[in-house]
Coordinates of C-alpha atoms and ligand atoms in Angstrom, one line a residue:
M1 CA -0.1 0.0 0.0
F2 CA 1.2 3.6 -1.0
L3 CA -0.7 5.5 1.9
E4 CA -1.3 3.3 5.1
V5 CA -3.4 5.1 7.9
K6 CA -3.5 2.8 11.0
H7 CA -5.9 3.1 13.9
L8 CA -6.0 7.0 13.9
T9 CA -8.1 8.3 16.6
K10 CA -8.8 11.9 18.0
S11 CA -11.1 13.5 20.4
F12 CA -11.8 17.1 21.1
G13 CA -12.3 17.1 24.9
D14 CA -15.2 14.4 25.6
T15 CA -16.2 14.2 22.0
H16 CA -14.6 11.2 20.2
V17 CA -14.7 12.1 16.7
L18 CA -12.4 9.5 15.4
K19 CA -12.5 5.9 17.1
G20 CA -10.0 4.2 15.2
I21 CA -9.7 4.8 11.5
D22 CA -7.7 2.2 9.4
F23 CA -7.4 2.1 5.5
G24 CA -5.0 1.9 2.6
L25 CA -4.6 3.5 -0.8
E26 CA -2.5 2.3 -3.4
K27 CA -0.4 4.9 -5.7
G28 CA -2.6 6.5 -8.3
Q29 CA -5.9 5.2 -6.7
V30 CA -8.8 7.8 -5.8
L31 CA -10.6 7.3 -2.4
S32 CA -13.6 8.9 -1.7
I33 CA -14.9 9.4 1.9
I34 CA -18.8 9.7 2.3
G35 CA -21.0 9.8 5.2
S36 CA -23.4 12.3 6.9
S37 CA -22.4 15.7 8.4
G38 CA -20.7 15.2 12.1
S39 CA -19.3 11.8 11.0
G40 CA -15.5 13.1 11.4
K41 CA -14.9 13.4 7.5
T42 CA -13.0 16.7 7.8
T43 CA -11.3 15.7 11.1
L44 CA -9.8 12.9 9.3
L45 CA -8.7 14.7 6.5
R46 CA -7.1 17.3 8.7
C47 CA -5.4 14.5 10.7
I48 CA -3.9 13.1 7.7
N49 CA -2.8 16.6 6.5
A50 CA -1.2 17.6 9.8
L51 CA -3.6 20.4 10.3
E52 CA -4.6 18.5 13.3
T53 CA -2.6 16.0 15.5
A54 CA -4.2 12.8 16.0
D55 CA -4.3 11.4 19.4
G56 CA -3.5 7.9 18.6
G57 CA -2.5 6.1 15.4
E58 CA 0.1 5.9 12.5
I59 CA 0.5 7.1 9.0
F60 CA 2.9 5.6 6.3
V61 CA 3.6 7.1 2.9
G62 CA 5.5 4.9 0.5
G63 CA 6.6 2.5 3.3
N64 CA 7.8 5.7 5.6
K65 CA 6.3 6.3 8.9
I66 CA 5.4 10.1 8.3
F67 CA 3.3 10.3 11.5
D68 CA 3.1 8.0 15.0
A69 CA 1.0 9.7 17.6
A70 CA 3.2 7.9 20.3
E71 CA 6.2 9.5 19.1
H72 CA 4.6 12.9 18.4
F73 CA 3.8 13.1 21.8
S74 CA 7.2 12.2 23.2
A75 CA 8.8 15.6 23.6
Q76 CA 12.1 15.0 21.7
N77 CA 10.4 14.1 18.6
K78 CA 8.0 16.8 18.4
K79 CA 9.3 18.6 15.4
K80 CA 9.7 15.3 13.3
S81 CA 6.3 14.5 12.0
R82 CA 5.6 18.1 11.3
N83 CA 8.2 19.0 8.5
I84 CA 7.2 16.5 5.8
V85 CA 5.0 17.7 3.1
N86 CA 3.5 14.8 1.7
F87 CA -0.2 16.0 1.1
G88 CA -2.0 18.7 -0.6
F89 CA -5.3 20.0 0.6
V90 CA -8.2 21.6 -1.1
F91 CA -10.6 23.3 1.2
Q92 CA -14.2 23.7 0.6
S93 CA -14.1 27.4 0.9
F94 CA -11.0 27.8 -1.5
N95 CA -8.9 29.7 1.3
L96 CA -7.1 31.8 -1.2
F97 CA -5.1 34.6 0.0
P98 CA -7.1 37.7 -0.8
Q99 CA -4.2 40.0 -1.0
Y100 CA -2.3 37.8 -3.5
T101 CA -3.0 37.5 -7.6
A102 CA -3.7 33.9 -8.7
L103 CA -0.1 33.4 -9.9
E104 CA 1.0 34.6 -6.4
N105 CA -1.3 32.2 -4.4
V106 CA 0.2 29.3 -6.5
T107 CA 3.8 30.4 -6.2
L108 CA 3.8 31.6 -2.5
A109 CA 4.4 28.1 -0.6
P110 CA 7.1 26.9 -3.1
A111 CA 8.9 30.4 -2.9
L112 CA 8.8 30.3 1.0
K113 CA 10.3 26.8 0.6
A114 CA 12.8 27.4 -1.8
R115 CA 14.0 30.6 0.5
E116 CA 14.4 28.3 3.3
I117 CA 16.4 25.4 1.4
C118 CA 18.9 28.5 0.1
K119 CA 19.1 29.8 3.5
R120 CA 20.0 26.3 5.0
D121 CA 22.2 25.3 2.4
R122 CA 23.6 28.9 2.0
L123 CA 23.2 28.8 -1.7
P124 CA 24.2 31.8 -3.8
K125 CA 21.5 34.6 -4.7
A126 CA 21.8 33.4 -8.3
E127 CA 20.5 29.9 -7.6
Y128 CA 17.7 31.3 -5.5
K129 CA 16.4 33.5 -8.6
R130 CA 16.8 30.5 -10.9
M131 CA 14.8 28.6 -8.4
L132 CA 11.9 31.3 -8.2
S133 CA 11.8 31.5 -12.2
E134 CA 11.3 27.8 -12.2
I135 CA 8.5 28.1 -9.7
E136 CA 7.0 30.8 -11.5
Q137 CA 7.1 28.8 -14.8
K138 CA 5.8 25.6 -13.2
A139 CA 2.9 27.9 -11.6
I140 CA 1.9 29.3 -15.0
D141 CA 1.8 25.7 -16.4
L142 CA -0.5 24.7 -13.5
L143 CA -3.1 27.6 -14.1
G144 CA -3.0 26.4 -17.7
K145 CA -3.9 23.0 -16.7
V146 CA -6.8 24.0 -14.6
G147 CA -8.0 26.4 -17.5
L148 CA -6.8 29.8 -15.8
A149 CA -4.0 30.7 -18.2
E150 CA -5.4 34.3 -18.6
K151 CA -6.2 34.7 -15.2
R152 CA -2.8 34.8 -13.5
D153 CA -2.9 38.4 -12.4
A154 CA -6.4 38.6 -11.2
Y155 CA -7.1 38.6 -7.4
P156 CA -9.6 36.2 -6.1
C157 CA -12.5 38.7 -5.7
Q158 CA -12.1 39.1 -9.5
L159 CA -13.1 35.3 -9.8
S160 CA -15.9 33.1 -9.7
G161 CA -16.3 30.4 -7.0
G162 CA -15.2 27.7 -9.4
Q163 CA -12.2 29.8 -10.9
Q164 CA -11.0 30.3 -7.3
Q165 CA -11.2 26.5 -6.5
R166 CA -9.3 25.7 -9.4
V167 CA -6.7 28.4 -8.6
S168 CA -6.6 26.3 -5.2
I169 CA -6.2 23.1 -7.1
A170 CA -3.3 24.5 -8.9
R171 CA -1.9 25.7 -5.6
A172 CA -1.9 22.5 -4.0
L173 CA -0.3 20.7 -7.1
A174 CA 2.6 23.2 -6.9
L175 CA 4.0 21.6 -4.1
S176 CA 3.9 18.2 -6.0
P177 CA 2.3 16.4 -3.3
D178 CA 2.1 12.5 -3.1
V179 CA -1.5 12.6 -2.1
L180 CA -4.0 15.4 -2.9
C181 CA -6.9 15.9 -0.6
F182 CA -10.3 17.6 -1.2
D183 CA -12.7 18.3 1.4
E184 CA -16.1 19.1 -0.2
P185 CA -14.4 20.6 -3.3
T186 CA -17.9 21.7 -4.8
S187 CA -20.2 22.0 -1.9
A188 CA -19.5 26.1 -1.9
L189 CA -20.3 26.3 -5.4
D190 CA -23.7 26.8 -7.6
P191 CA -24.5 23.7 -9.0
E192 CA -23.8 25.0 -12.7
I193 CA -20.3 25.5 -11.7
T194 CA -19.7 22.1 -9.7
G195 CA -18.7 20.4 -13.1
E196 CA -15.8 22.5 -13.9
V197 CA -14.2 21.5 -10.7
L198 CA -15.2 18.0 -11.1
K199 CA -13.8 17.7 -14.6
I200 CA -10.5 18.9 -13.3
I201 CA -10.5 16.3 -10.5
K202 CA -11.6 13.8 -13.2
E203 CA -8.5 14.7 -15.5
L204 CA -6.1 14.3 -12.1
A205 CA -7.5 10.8 -11.6
A206 CA -6.8 9.8 -15.4
E207 CA -3.1 11.1 -14.8
D208 CA -2.8 8.8 -11.9
M209 CA -2.7 11.1 -9.1
T210 CA -3.4 9.7 -5.7
M211 CA -6.4 11.4 -4.0
I212 CA -8.9 11.3 -1.1
I213 CA -11.9 13.1 -1.8
V214 CA -14.6 14.0 0.6
T215 CA -17.7 14.6 -1.3
H216 CA -21.5 14.5 -1.2
E217 CA -21.6 14.2 -5.1
M218 CA -22.6 10.7 -5.0
A219 CA -22.5 10.2 -9.0
F220 CA -19.0 11.5 -9.3
A221 CA -17.8 9.4 -6.3
K222 CA -19.0 6.3 -8.0
D223 CA -17.6 7.5 -11.4
V224 CA -14.1 8.7 -10.3
S225 CA -13.5 6.4 -7.3
D226 CA -11.2 3.2 -7.2
K227 CA -12.8 2.7 -3.5
I228 CA -15.3 4.4 -1.3
I229 CA -15.2 4.6 2.5
F230 CA -18.6 5.3 4.5
M231 CA -18.0 7.2 7.7
D232 CA -20.5 7.0 10.6
G233 CA -20.2 8.3 14.1
G234 CA -16.0 8.3 13.7
V235 CA -15.7 4.8 12.3
I236 CA -15.6 3.2 9.0
S237 CA -19.0 1.6 8.6
A238 CA -18.5 0.2 5.1
E239 CA -15.9 0.2 2.3
G240 CA -15.6 -1.1 -1.0
T241 CA -15.4 -0.7 -4.7
P242 CA -18.2 2.0 -5.9
D243 CA -20.3 -1.0 -7.4
A244 CA -19.9 -2.9 -4.4
L245 CA -20.7 -0.3 -1.9
F246 CA -23.7 1.3 -4.0
S247 CA -25.3 -2.0 -4.7
Q248 CA -25.2 -3.5 -0.9
T249 CA -28.1 -3.5 1.3
E250 CA -26.9 -5.2 4.7
N251 CA -25.7 -2.1 5.9
R252 CA -28.7 -0.3 7.1
R253 CA -27.0 3.2 7.9
L254 CA -25.3 3.3 4.6
H255 CA -28.7 2.2 2.9
A256 CA -30.6 5.1 4.8
F257 CA -27.5 7.5 3.8
L258 CA -27.7 6.7 0.1
S259 CA -31.5 6.7 -0.1
S260 CA -31.7 10.2 1.3
F261 CA -29.6 11.2 -1.7
Y262 CA -32.0 9.7 -4.3
R263 CA -35.3 10.4 -2.4
T264 CA -35.1 14.2 -3.3
Ligands
ADP1 N1 -11.9 21.9 16.2 C1 -13.1 21.1 16.9 N2 -13.2 21.6 18.2 C2 -14.1 20.7 18.6 N3 -15.0 19.8 18.2 C3 -14.8 19.9 16.6 C4 -13.7 20.5 16.0 N4 -13.6 19.9 14.9 C5 -14.8 19.0 14.6 N5 -15.2 18.8 15.9 C6 -16.7 18.0 16.2 O1 -16.0 16.8 15.5 C7 -17.4 16.2 14.8 C8 -17.0 15.8 13.6 O2 -16.7 16.9 12.9 P1 -16.2 16.8 11.3 O3 -15.0 15.9 11.2 O4 -16.2 18.1 10.6 O5 -17.5 16.0 10.5 P2 -17.6 16.2 8.9 O6 -16.8 16.7 8.2 O7 -18.1 14.4 8.7 O8 -18.9 16.7 8.7 C9 -18.4 17.1 15.2 O9 -19.3 16.8 16.2 C10 -17.6 18.2 15.5 O10 -18.5 19.2 16.1
MG2 MG1 -16.6 18.3 7.1

């Protein structure tokens, strides 16, 4: 397995949000996570992305342990699990920096990383400049990839929701993540704009980008996923291929959840 999540737990005070999450994903696979509001989907993604620290469990990427709660909470290792960037994150509400252009939003993180590397390794200024121009070229290419080449100098407020979300996908790709995570990437968008974002995600899937997608778009999940996980009350209540999951009848919670989508 390329990504392995083992027995992840997380509580906020007395609320046990993740009660032991285990799953694996092969390189190039797409996993969708479905489940009703409050079932712990966002918390799971945030723990995987180190935006939140899990209380227990381990995460492996490519056979390397990138997170171990036991080590994390032993003081001397505190920094270790934080510094590795294996994951990209696309938020429900885009979270672009309003004061920066589309291009600057995409170059910002890699540029900061380049500056850190140059400082650490005492590289000459010319090398830093070379890295920056490479970063800019890559950002321009990525904006092209998401269909926004001509919007590079636009500010977020000058872009539609769908365009902002596409910039934020380019921004996440700029750091060449091993796994790209989406938290309800289209739920803040008008239905007619949803398609343009889903299309980009589908293209990434066709290029074998490894992805985890929390979504309420059932038809899309069925279409794009290699595997779907149904979360219920902080546990994985069901998992399988789209065909297996959507045709199952034994899991009553899943059945009720899925019926609620087709009733309306
Ligand atoms: N930072 C937080 N502090 C306290 N409770 C939280 C926090 N984040 C999430 N929760 C709680 O965890 C539960 C799961 O939330 P969440 O992971 O956002 O679920 P989902 O994304 O499936 O809707 C909810 O009961 C929510 O109120
Ligand atoms: Mg959520």
